[in-house]
mmCIF file of C-alpha atoms in Angstrom:
data_model
loop_
_atom_site.group_PDB
_atom_site.id
_atom_site.type_symbol
_atom_site.label_atom_id
_atom_site.label_comp_id
_atom_site.label_asym_id
_atom_site.label_seq_id
_atom_site.Cartn_x
_atom_site.Cartn_y
_atom_site.Cartn_z
ATOM 1 C CA UNK A 1 -7.529 -3.176 43.165
ATOM 2 C CA UNK A 2 -4.961 -4.872 40.931
ATOM 3 C CA UNK A 3 -7.692 -5.852 38.444
ATOM 4 C CA UNK A 4 -8.964 -2.246 38.306
ATOM 5 C CA UNK A 5 -5.453 -0.942 37.648
ATOM 6 C CA UNK A 6 -4.965 -3.456 34.822
ATOM 7 C CA UNK A 7 -8.330 -2.482 33.288
ATOM 8 C CA UNK A 8 -7.496 1.227 33.348
ATOM 9 C CA UNK A 9 -4.039 0.623 31.880
ATOM 10 C CA UNK A 10 -5.481 -1.432 29.033
ATOM 11 C CA UNK A 11 -8.127 1.215 28.385
ATOM 12 C CA UNK A 12 -5.491 3.951 28.347
ATOM 13 C CA UNK A 13 -3.323 1.976 25.907
ATOM 14 C CA UNK A 14 -6.322 1.354 23.649
ATOM 15 C CA UNK A 15 -7.276 5.050 23.641
ATOM 16 C CA UNK A 16 -3.689 6.021 22.873
ATOM 17 C CA UNK A 17 -3.585 3.470 20.025
ATOM 18 C CA UNK A 18 -6.833 4.863 18.567
ATOM 19 C CA UNK A 19 -5.511 8.418 18.889
ATOM 20 C CA UNK A 20 -2.312 7.556 16.996
ATOM 21 C CA UNK A 21 -4.315 5.722 14.328
ATOM 22 C CA UNK A 22 -6.651 8.709 13.871
ATOM 23 C CA UNK A 23 -3.645 11.039 13.540
ATOM 24 C CA UNK A 24 -2.311 8.957 10.620
ATOM 25 C CA UNK A 25 -5.552 9.062 8.607
ATOM 26 C CA UNK A 26 -5.792 11.018 5.380
ATOM 27 C CA UNK A 27 -8.640 13.563 4.955
ATOM 28 C CA UNK A 28 -11.035 11.211 3.174
ATOM 29 C CA UNK A 29 -13.474 8.462 4.158
ATOM 30 C CA UNK A 30 -12.459 5.652 6.484
ATOM 31 C CA UNK A 31 -13.540 2.372 4.895
ATOM 32 C CA UNK A 32 -13.805 -1.182 6.204
ATOM 33 C CA UNK A 33 -13.691 -4.044 3.678
ATOM 34 C CA UNK A 34 -14.478 -7.583 4.864
ATOM 35 C CA UNK A 35 -14.117 -10.395 2.334
ATOM 36 C CA UNK A 36 -15.433 -13.939 2.144
ATOM 37 C CA UNK A 37 -12.213 -15.264 0.673
ATOM 38 C CA UNK A 38 -9.086 -15.493 2.792
ATOM 39 C CA UNK A 39 -6.642 -14.526 0.034
ATOM 40 C CA UNK A 40 -8.016 -13.749 -3.448
ATOM 41 C CA UNK A 41 -10.247 -10.784 -2.567
ATOM 42 C CA UNK A 42 -8.100 -9.370 0.287
ATOM 43 C CA UNK A 43 -5.004 -9.486 -1.934
ATOM 44 C CA UNK A 44 -6.919 -7.830 -4.779
ATOM 45 C CA UNK A 45 -8.147 -4.931 -2.631
ATOM 46 C CA UNK A 46 -4.769 -4.574 -0.897
ATOM 47 C CA UNK A 47 -3.222 -4.300 -4.337
ATOM 48 C CA UNK A 48 -5.830 -1.756 -5.416
ATOM 49 C CA UNK A 49 -5.205 0.309 -2.268
ATOM 50 C CA UNK A 50 -1.503 0.325 -3.097
ATOM 51 C CA UNK A 51 -2.076 1.088 -6.794
ATOM 52 C CA UNK A 52 -4.338 4.062 -5.933
ATOM 53 C CA UNK A 53 -1.932 5.183 -3.189
ATOM 54 C CA UNK A 54 -4.646 5.252 -0.557
ATOM 55 C CA UNK A 55 -3.793 5.293 3.132
ATOM 56 C CA UNK A 56 -3.612 2.026 5.057
ATOM 57 C CA UNK A 57 -5.108 3.943 7.974
ATOM 58 C CA UNK A 58 -8.197 4.810 5.902
ATOM 59 C CA UNK A 59 -8.793 1.657 3.907
ATOM 60 C CA UNK A 60 -8.920 -1.272 6.315
ATOM 61 C CA UNK A 61 -9.143 -4.795 4.917
ATOM 62 C CA UNK A 62 -10.164 -6.919 7.878
ATOM 63 C CA UNK A 63 -9.393 -10.559 8.445
ATOM 64 C CA UNK A 64 -12.553 -12.648 8.419
ATOM 65 C CA UNK A 65 -11.619 -15.535 10.662
ATOM 66 C CA UNK A 66 -15.142 -16.473 11.715
ATOM 67 C CA UNK A 67 -16.169 -18.435 8.637
ATOM 68 C CA UNK A 68 -16.258 -18.391 4.861
ATOM 69 C CA UNK A 69 -19.898 -17.920 3.985
ATOM 70 C CA UNK A 70 -21.806 -14.686 3.226
ATOM 71 C CA UNK A 71 -23.532 -14.367 6.602
ATOM 72 C CA UNK A 72 -20.248 -14.803 8.479
ATOM 73 C CA UNK A 73 -18.803 -11.953 6.414
ATOM 74 C CA UNK A 74 -21.666 -9.648 7.429
ATOM 75 C CA UNK A 75 -21.431 -10.687 11.090
ATOM 76 C CA UNK A 76 -17.680 -10.114 11.089
ATOM 77 C CA UNK A 77 -18.141 -6.657 9.530
ATOM 78 C CA UNK A 78 -20.786 -5.634 12.081
ATOM 79 C CA UNK A 79 -18.663 -6.866 14.986
ATOM 80 C CA UNK A 80 -15.679 -4.869 13.751
ATOM 81 C CA UNK A 81 -17.780 -1.756 13.137
ATOM 82 C CA UNK A 82 -19.370 -1.922 16.595
ATOM 83 C CA UNK A 83 -15.910 -2.150 18.184
ATOM 84 C CA UNK A 84 -14.602 0.845 16.203
ATOM 85 C CA UNK A 85 -17.579 2.871 14.854
ATOM 86 C CA UNK A 86 -15.389 5.464 13.137
ATOM 87 C CA UNK A 87 -15.878 3.968 9.675
ATOM 88 C CA UNK A 88 -17.771 5.990 7.067
ATOM 89 C CA UNK A 89 -18.507 2.969 4.916
ATOM 90 C CA UNK A 90 -18.450 -0.788 5.441
ATOM 91 C CA UNK A 91 -18.245 -3.172 2.477
ATOM 92 C CA UNK A 92 -19.058 -6.889 2.703
ATOM 93 C CA UNK A 93 -17.551 -8.778 -0.248
ATOM 94 C CA UNK A 94 -18.973 -12.234 -0.887
ATOM 95 C CA UNK A 95 -20.047 -14.688 -3.603
ATOM 96 C CA UNK A 96 -23.334 -16.343 -4.330
ATOM 97 C CA UNK A 97 -21.974 -19.618 -5.734
ATOM 98 C CA UNK A 98 -24.095 -22.233 -3.890
ATOM 99 C CA UNK A 99 -24.011 -20.611 -0.449
ATOM 100 C CA UNK A 100 -27.154 -21.226 1.596
ATOM 101 C CA UNK A 101 -26.706 -17.985 3.589
ATOM 102 C CA UNK A 102 -26.475 -15.665 0.569
ATOM 103 C CA UNK A 103 -30.053 -14.312 0.821
ATOM 104 C CA UNK A 104 -29.834 -14.042 4.633
ATOM 105 C CA UNK A 105 -26.662 -11.996 4.322
ATOM 106 C CA UNK A 106 -28.311 -9.573 1.897
ATOM 107 C CA UNK A 107 -31.372 -9.281 4.156
ATOM 108 C CA UNK A 108 -29.188 -8.507 7.170
ATOM 109 C CA UNK A 109 -27.343 -5.780 5.276
ATOM 110 C CA UNK A 110 -30.632 -4.215 4.149
ATOM 111 C CA UNK A 111 -32.146 -4.315 7.650
ATOM 112 C CA UNK A 112 -29.158 -3.216 9.760
ATOM 113 C CA UNK A 113 -28.648 0.527 10.225
ATOM 114 C CA UNK A 114 -25.197 1.669 11.358
ATOM 115 C CA UNK A 115 -24.290 4.375 13.859
ATOM 116 C CA UNK A 116 -23.124 7.830 12.772
ATOM 117 C CA UNK A 117 -24.824 7.607 9.356
ATOM 118 C CA UNK A 118 -22.245 5.063 8.187
ATOM 119 C CA UNK A 119 -23.279 2.981 5.179
ATOM 120 C CA UNK A 120 -23.272 -0.829 4.994
ATOM 121 C CA UNK A 121 -22.868 -2.211 1.470
ATOM 122 C CA UNK A 122 -22.985 -5.619 -0.203
ATOM 123 C CA UNK A 123 -20.426 -6.276 -2.932
ATOM 124 C CA UNK A 124 -21.515 -9.516 -4.527
ATOM 125 C CA UNK A 125 -20.419 -11.678 -7.407
ATOM 126 C CA UNK A 126 -22.357 -14.442 -9.135
ATOM 127 C CA UNK A 127 -21.176 -17.094 -9.117
ATOM 128 C CA UNK A 128 -17.874 -15.799 -7.650
ATOM 129 C CA UNK A 129 -15.278 -13.040 -7.515
ATOM 130 C CA UNK A 130 -13.421 -14.479 -10.511
ATOM 131 C CA UNK A 131 -16.196 -13.209 -12.800
ATOM 132 C CA UNK A 132 -14.826 -9.720 -12.026
ATOM 133 C CA UNK A 133 -11.364 -10.891 -13.125
ATOM 134 C CA UNK A 134 -12.762 -12.527 -16.272
ATOM 135 C CA UNK A 135 -14.561 -9.419 -17.526
ATOM 136 C CA UNK A 136 -11.279 -7.536 -17.577
ATOM 137 C CA UNK A 137 -10.682 -9.587 -20.745
ATOM 138 C CA UNK A 138 -14.076 -10.412 -22.204
ATOM 139 C CA UNK A 139 -17.747 -9.528 -21.923
ATOM 140 C CA UNK A 140 -19.897 -12.597 -21.436
ATOM 141 C CA UNK A 141 -23.480 -13.376 -20.439
ATOM 142 C CA UNK A 142 -22.822 -17.128 -20.261
ATOM 143 C CA UNK A 143 -24.450 -18.684 -17.193
ATOM 144 C CA UNK A 144 -21.956 -20.609 -14.996
ATOM 145 C CA UNK A 145 -23.813 -23.479 -13.312
ATOM 146 C CA UNK A 146 -22.831 -27.022 -12.376
ATOM 147 C CA UNK A 147 -24.932 -29.937 -11.191
ATOM 148 C CA UNK A 148 -24.703 -31.509 -7.743
ATOM 149 C CA UNK A 149 -22.336 -30.242 -5.100
ATOM 150 C CA UNK A 150 -19.604 -29.006 -7.432
ATOM 151 C CA UNK A 151 -18.725 -25.335 -7.196
ATOM 152 C CA UNK A 152 -19.977 -23.048 -9.962
ATOM 153 C CA UNK A 153 -16.864 -20.988 -9.410
ATOM 154 C CA UNK A 154 -14.603 -23.657 -10.854
ATOM 155 C CA UNK A 155 -16.178 -23.032 -14.262
ATOM 156 C CA UNK A 156 -15.292 -19.350 -14.053
ATOM 157 C CA UNK A 157 -11.755 -20.100 -12.870
ATOM 158 C CA UNK A 158 -11.301 -22.312 -15.941
ATOM 159 C CA UNK A 159 -12.322 -19.383 -18.174
ATOM 160 C CA UNK A 160 -9.990 -17.020 -16.326
ATOM 161 C CA UNK A 161 -7.087 -19.413 -16.950
ATOM 162 C CA UNK A 162 -7.671 -19.074 -20.706
ATOM 163 C CA UNK A 163 -6.707 -15.405 -20.376
ATOM 164 C CA UNK A 164 -4.296 -15.647 -17.422
ATOM 165 C CA UNK A 165 -2.312 -18.892 -17.934
ATOM 166 C CA UNK A 166 -1.369 -20.418 -14.606
ATOM 167 C CA UNK A 167 -3.896 -18.367 -12.650
ATOM 168 C CA UNK A 168 -4.433 -19.686 -9.122
ATOM 169 C CA UNK A 169 -6.850 -18.383 -6.493
ATOM 170 C CA UNK A 170 -4.997 -16.312 -3.924
ATOM 171 C CA UNK A 171 -2.512 -14.679 -6.298
ATOM 172 C CA UNK A 172 -0.926 -11.670 -4.573
ATOM 173 C CA UNK A 173 -0.159 -9.890 -7.849
ATOM 174 C CA UNK A 174 -3.551 -10.189 -9.557
ATOM 175 C CA UNK A 175 -4.524 -6.526 -9.110
ATOM 176 C CA UNK A 176 -1.261 -5.241 -10.594
ATOM 177 C CA UNK A 177 -1.631 -7.681 -13.484
ATOM 178 C CA UNK A 178 -5.095 -6.304 -14.328
ATOM 179 C CA UNK A 179 -4.576 -2.614 -13.561
ATOM 180 C CA UNK A 180 -4.427 -1.509 -17.215
ATOM 181 C CA UNK A 181 -7.718 -3.308 -17.974
ATOM 182 C CA UNK A 182 -9.874 -2.116 -15.071
ATOM 183 C CA UNK A 183 -11.680 0.412 -17.289
ATOM 184 C CA UNK A 184 -12.862 -2.406 -19.553
ATOM 185 C CA UNK A 185 -14.002 -4.436 -16.536
ATOM 186 C CA UNK A 186 -16.100 -1.526 -15.240
ATOM 187 C CA UNK A 187 -17.737 -1.084 -18.649
ATOM 188 C CA UNK A 188 -18.461 -4.827 -18.899
ATOM 189 C CA UNK A 189 -19.880 -5.004 -15.356
ATOM 190 C CA UNK A 190 -22.293 -2.173 -16.183
ATOM 191 C CA UNK A 191 -23.281 -3.893 -19.440
ATOM 192 C CA UNK A 192 -24.083 -7.030 -17.412
ATOM 193 C CA UNK A 193 -26.273 -4.960 -15.073
ATOM 194 C CA UNK A 194 -28.266 -3.678 -18.024
ATOM 195 C CA UNK A 195 -28.480 -7.150 -19.573
ATOM 196 C CA UNK A 196 -29.874 -8.736 -16.406
ATOM 197 C CA UNK A 197 -32.526 -6.062 -15.903
ATOM 198 C CA UNK A 198 -34.143 -7.334 -19.097
ATOM 199 C CA UNK A 199 -33.457 -11.055 -18.667
ATOM 200 C CA UNK A 200 -34.412 -11.927 -15.096
ATOM 201 C CA UNK A 201 -31.171 -13.615 -14.082
ATOM 202 C CA UNK A 202 -28.052 -12.592 -12.181
ATOM 203 C CA UNK A 203 -25.662 -15.319 -13.391
ATOM 204 C CA UNK A 204 -23.092 -14.059 -14.148
ATOM 205 C CA UNK A 205 -22.913 -10.648 -12.496
ATOM 206 C CA UNK A 206 -20.843 -8.558 -10.111
ATOM 207 C CA UNK A 207 -20.954 -5.120 -8.556
ATOM 208 C CA UNK A 208 -17.277 -5.071 -7.579
ATOM 209 C CA UNK A 209 -16.982 -2.076 -9.914
ATOM 210 C CA UNK A 210 -19.024 0.003 -7.441
ATOM 211 C CA UNK A 211 -16.353 -0.402 -4.760
ATOM 212 C CA UNK A 212 -13.524 0.018 -7.278
ATOM 213 C CA UNK A 213 -14.988 3.262 -8.638
ATOM 214 C CA UNK A 214 -15.659 4.533 -5.116
ATOM 215 C CA UNK A 215 -12.010 3.951 -4.144
ATOM 216 C CA UNK A 216 -10.810 5.504 -7.400
ATOM 217 C CA UNK A 217 -12.780 8.674 -6.611
ATOM 218 C CA UNK A 218 -11.884 9.071 -2.919
ATOM 219 C CA UNK A 219 -9.011 11.513 -3.419
ATOM 220 C CA UNK A 220 -10.704 13.240 -6.352
ATOM 221 C CA UNK A 221 -13.772 14.024 -4.231
ATOM 222 C CA UNK A 222 -11.614 15.648 -1.547
ATOM 223 C CA UNK A 223 -9.841 17.783 -4.155
ATOM 224 C CA UNK A 224 -13.123 18.898 -5.750
ATOM 225 C CA UNK A 225 -14.640 19.707 -2.336
ATOM 226 C CA UNK A 226 -11.815 22.181 -1.710
ATOM 227 C CA UNK A 227 -12.437 24.088 -4.961
#
C-alpha cells in the first residue's frame, strides 16, 4: 500500500512539473539539442539561445552523460525524447574526427522515426566543431588530417587560435565573441557544401549553420504565420 502511495505521489509531482513547464513555453517549436562535447558545443548553443532571446523552456540543451562518441549522442537523444515526446525537433551534434561510431550514428538517425511527426537531425562537423568557429574568420578547403592516433581536431584548434588568441575548448563566451561574424560563417559553410559536391570529400565541412539558421528563424516564422 505504501509503495502504491509513493508511486502515485511521484507520478502526480511529475505531471505537475510537466504542466508548469508547458505553461512557460513560448508559442514556437520545442527543440532538444544533445551534444557530443561536454562544454564547447553546449556553451555555444546556450550562448546562441541567449543571444536570440529564445525561451529556455523551448530550447533544451541536454546533458550527455552516457559517453562522448557519436552513437552515444544519438542514444542519449532518443532516450530523452522517449521520456518526454513533446519535442518538435531533436538535434544530435557530433564530430567525425576519428570516431568509429560516426557512420553508425548517422545510420541510426536515418532509420529511426520519432513519434508525433517530430524530426531527428544530425548536425555534424568534419573533423570537429571548431571548423564552424574557424569559418567565422576564413573560408578554407584545407583537409585536416593527422597520422596515427592523434586527433584531427587539434589541427583545427591550432588554426582557430590564429584568429582567437588564447582560445581554449569549453569557452563559455565563444558565441558572444563570434556573434557579429555568424553571417560570414553561414556563407562559408554553404560554400563548403557546394565545394564538396564536386570534389568527393567532406573534410572539412559542417552543417552547424542549418541549426543556427533554424533557431534564428523560430520567432520570425511565428510572426509570419500570424499575418
